Amino acid sequence: MAGANVKTFSTANFEADVLKSEKAVLVDFWAPWCSPCRMVAPVVDELADEYVGRVVVGKVNVDENGPLSSQYGVMSIPTLAIFKGGKMVDRITGFRGKADLVKMLDSHS
């Protein structure tokens, strides 16, 4: 379950909520059956709380939103990507600790 500050993105709202966002957006591409995704989820929740007002944080369930995964070349999960100005500007794949994600966020927020 996502934290209070974590949005749910889908093919229906991705353009409006991610691509047209005035702030940087951290997108967690995940699936419920993915163990590393479940491991990174609490870290994503913490970051959403810590960066509230500076970075939008949300998740895309790849099982329910396959076209988004294909469009952005997500081949493995979890993939955490930063979108800014309507484009993906950074990404990491696989479980990473909070320090790596903070470094990525700080370089784009």
Short mmCIF file of C-alpha atoms in Angstrom, two decimals:
data_model
loop_
_atom_site.label_atom_id
_atom_site.label_comp_id
_atom_site.label_asym_id
_atom_site.label_seq_id
_atom_site.Cartn_x
_atom_site.Cartn_y
_atom_site.Cartn_z
CA MET A 1 0.00 0.00 0.00
CA ALA A 2 1.36 3.37 -1.00
CA GLY A 3 1.91 6.15 1.50
CA ALA A 4 -0.31 9.21 1.69
CA ASN A 5 2.02 11.29 -0.48
CA VAL A 6 2.52 8.63 -3.17
CA LYS A 7 0.33 9.00 -6.23
CA THR A 8 -0.88 6.20 -8.48
CA PHE A 9 -0.08 6.81 -12.13
CA SER A 10 -1.72 5.03 -15.06
CA THR A 11 -2.08 5.41 -18.80
CA ALA A 12 -5.11 7.61 -18.05
CA ASN A 13 -3.30 10.23 -15.94
CA PHE A 14 0.40 9.86 -16.84
CA GLU A 15 0.52 12.73 -19.33
CA ALA A 16 -1.30 15.20 -17.06
CA ASP A 17 0.30 14.17 -13.75
CA VAL A 18 3.84 13.28 -14.87
CA LEU A 19 4.71 14.73 -18.26
CA LYS A 20 3.01 18.10 -17.65
CA SER A 21 4.11 18.44 -14.02
CA GLU A 22 5.96 21.64 -13.17
CA LYS A 23 7.99 19.70 -10.59
CA ALA A 24 10.31 16.75 -11.06
CA VAL A 25 8.46 13.44 -10.76
CA LEU A 26 9.87 10.18 -9.35
CA VAL A 27 8.05 7.24 -10.92
CA ASP A 28 8.38 3.75 -9.43
CA PHE A 29 7.56 1.13 -12.09
CA TRP A 30 6.60 -1.95 -10.06
CA ALA A 31 4.40 -5.07 -9.83
CA PRO A 32 2.75 -6.73 -6.82
CA TRP A 33 4.55 -10.06 -7.40
CA CYS A 34 8.03 -8.44 -7.47
CA SER A 35 10.00 -8.97 -4.22
CA PRO A 36 12.57 -6.20 -4.86
CA CYS A 37 9.63 -3.86 -5.61
CA ARG A 38 8.17 -4.64 -2.20
CA MET A 39 11.59 -3.98 -0.63
CA VAL A 40 11.92 -0.53 -2.22
CA ALA A 41 8.30 0.50 -1.51
CA PRO A 42 8.91 1.77 2.06
CA VAL A 43 11.89 3.81 0.81
CA VAL A 44 9.72 5.37 -1.90
CA ASP A 45 7.08 6.18 0.75
CA GLU A 46 9.72 7.87 2.94
CA LEU A 47 11.03 9.91 0.01
CA ALA A 48 7.50 11.01 -0.88
CA ASP A 49 7.09 12.37 2.65
CA GLU A 50 10.54 13.99 2.75
CA TYR A 51 10.30 15.64 -0.68
CA VAL A 52 6.66 16.75 -0.46
CA GLY A 53 6.27 20.09 -2.21
CA ARG A 54 9.54 19.65 -4.12
CA VAL A 55 9.13 16.37 -6.03
CA VAL A 56 6.00 14.46 -7.02
CA VAL A 57 6.32 10.75 -6.22
CA GLY A 58 4.16 8.02 -7.70
CA LYS A 59 3.94 4.44 -8.85
CA VAL A 60 3.00 2.66 -12.07
CA ASN A 61 1.82 -0.94 -11.80
CA VAL A 62 3.41 -2.47 -14.92
CA ASP A 63 0.89 -5.33 -15.02
CA GLU A 64 -1.97 -2.84 -15.38
CA ASN A 65 -0.13 -0.27 -17.54
CA GLY A 66 1.94 -2.25 -20.03
CA PRO A 67 1.96 0.47 -22.70
CA LEU A 68 3.73 2.89 -20.32
CA SER A 69 6.39 0.30 -19.52
CA SER A 70 6.99 -0.31 -23.22
CA GLN A 71 6.99 3.39 -24.08
CA TYR A 72 9.74 4.11 -21.55
CA GLY A 73 11.77 0.94 -22.11
CA VAL A 74 11.13 -0.58 -18.70
CA MET A 75 12.44 -4.13 -19.09
CA SER A 76 13.11 -4.96 -15.43
CA ILE A 77 11.48 -3.90 -12.20
CA PRO A 78 11.71 -2.08 -9.99
CA THR A 79 12.73 0.78 -12.26
CA LEU A 80 12.71 4.21 -10.66
CA ALA A 81 12.74 7.08 -13.12
CA ILE A 82 12.85 10.85 -12.85
CA PHE A 83 10.72 12.83 -15.28
CA LYS A 84 11.25 16.53 -15.75
CA GLY A 85 9.97 18.84 -18.46
CA GLY A 86 7.96 16.03 -20.04
CA LYS A 87 10.93 13.69 -20.47
CA MET A 88 12.64 10.90 -18.58
CA VAL A 89 15.92 12.43 -17.40
CA ASP A 90 17.30 9.67 -15.16
CA ARG A 91 16.57 6.10 -14.10
CA ILE A 92 17.87 3.25 -12.01
CA THR A 93 16.83 -0.37 -12.19
CA GLY A 94 16.77 -2.89 -9.38
CA PHE A 95 16.67 -2.43 -5.63
CA ARG A 96 18.75 0.52 -4.46
CA GLY A 97 19.12 1.96 -1.01
CA LYS A 98 17.74 5.29 0.08
CA ALA A 99 21.11 7.06 -0.32
CA ASP A 100 21.24 6.26 -4.06
CA LEU A 101 17.69 7.51 -4.56
CA VAL A 102 18.34 10.70 -2.57
CA LYS A 103 21.40 11.40 -4.71
CA MET A 104 19.36 10.93 -7.89
CA LEU A 105 16.49 13.10 -6.61
CA ASP A 106 18.78 15.87 -5.38
CA SER A 107 20.46 16.10 -8.77
CA HIS A 108 17.10 16.80 -10.46
CA SER A 109 14.95 18.65 -7.88
#
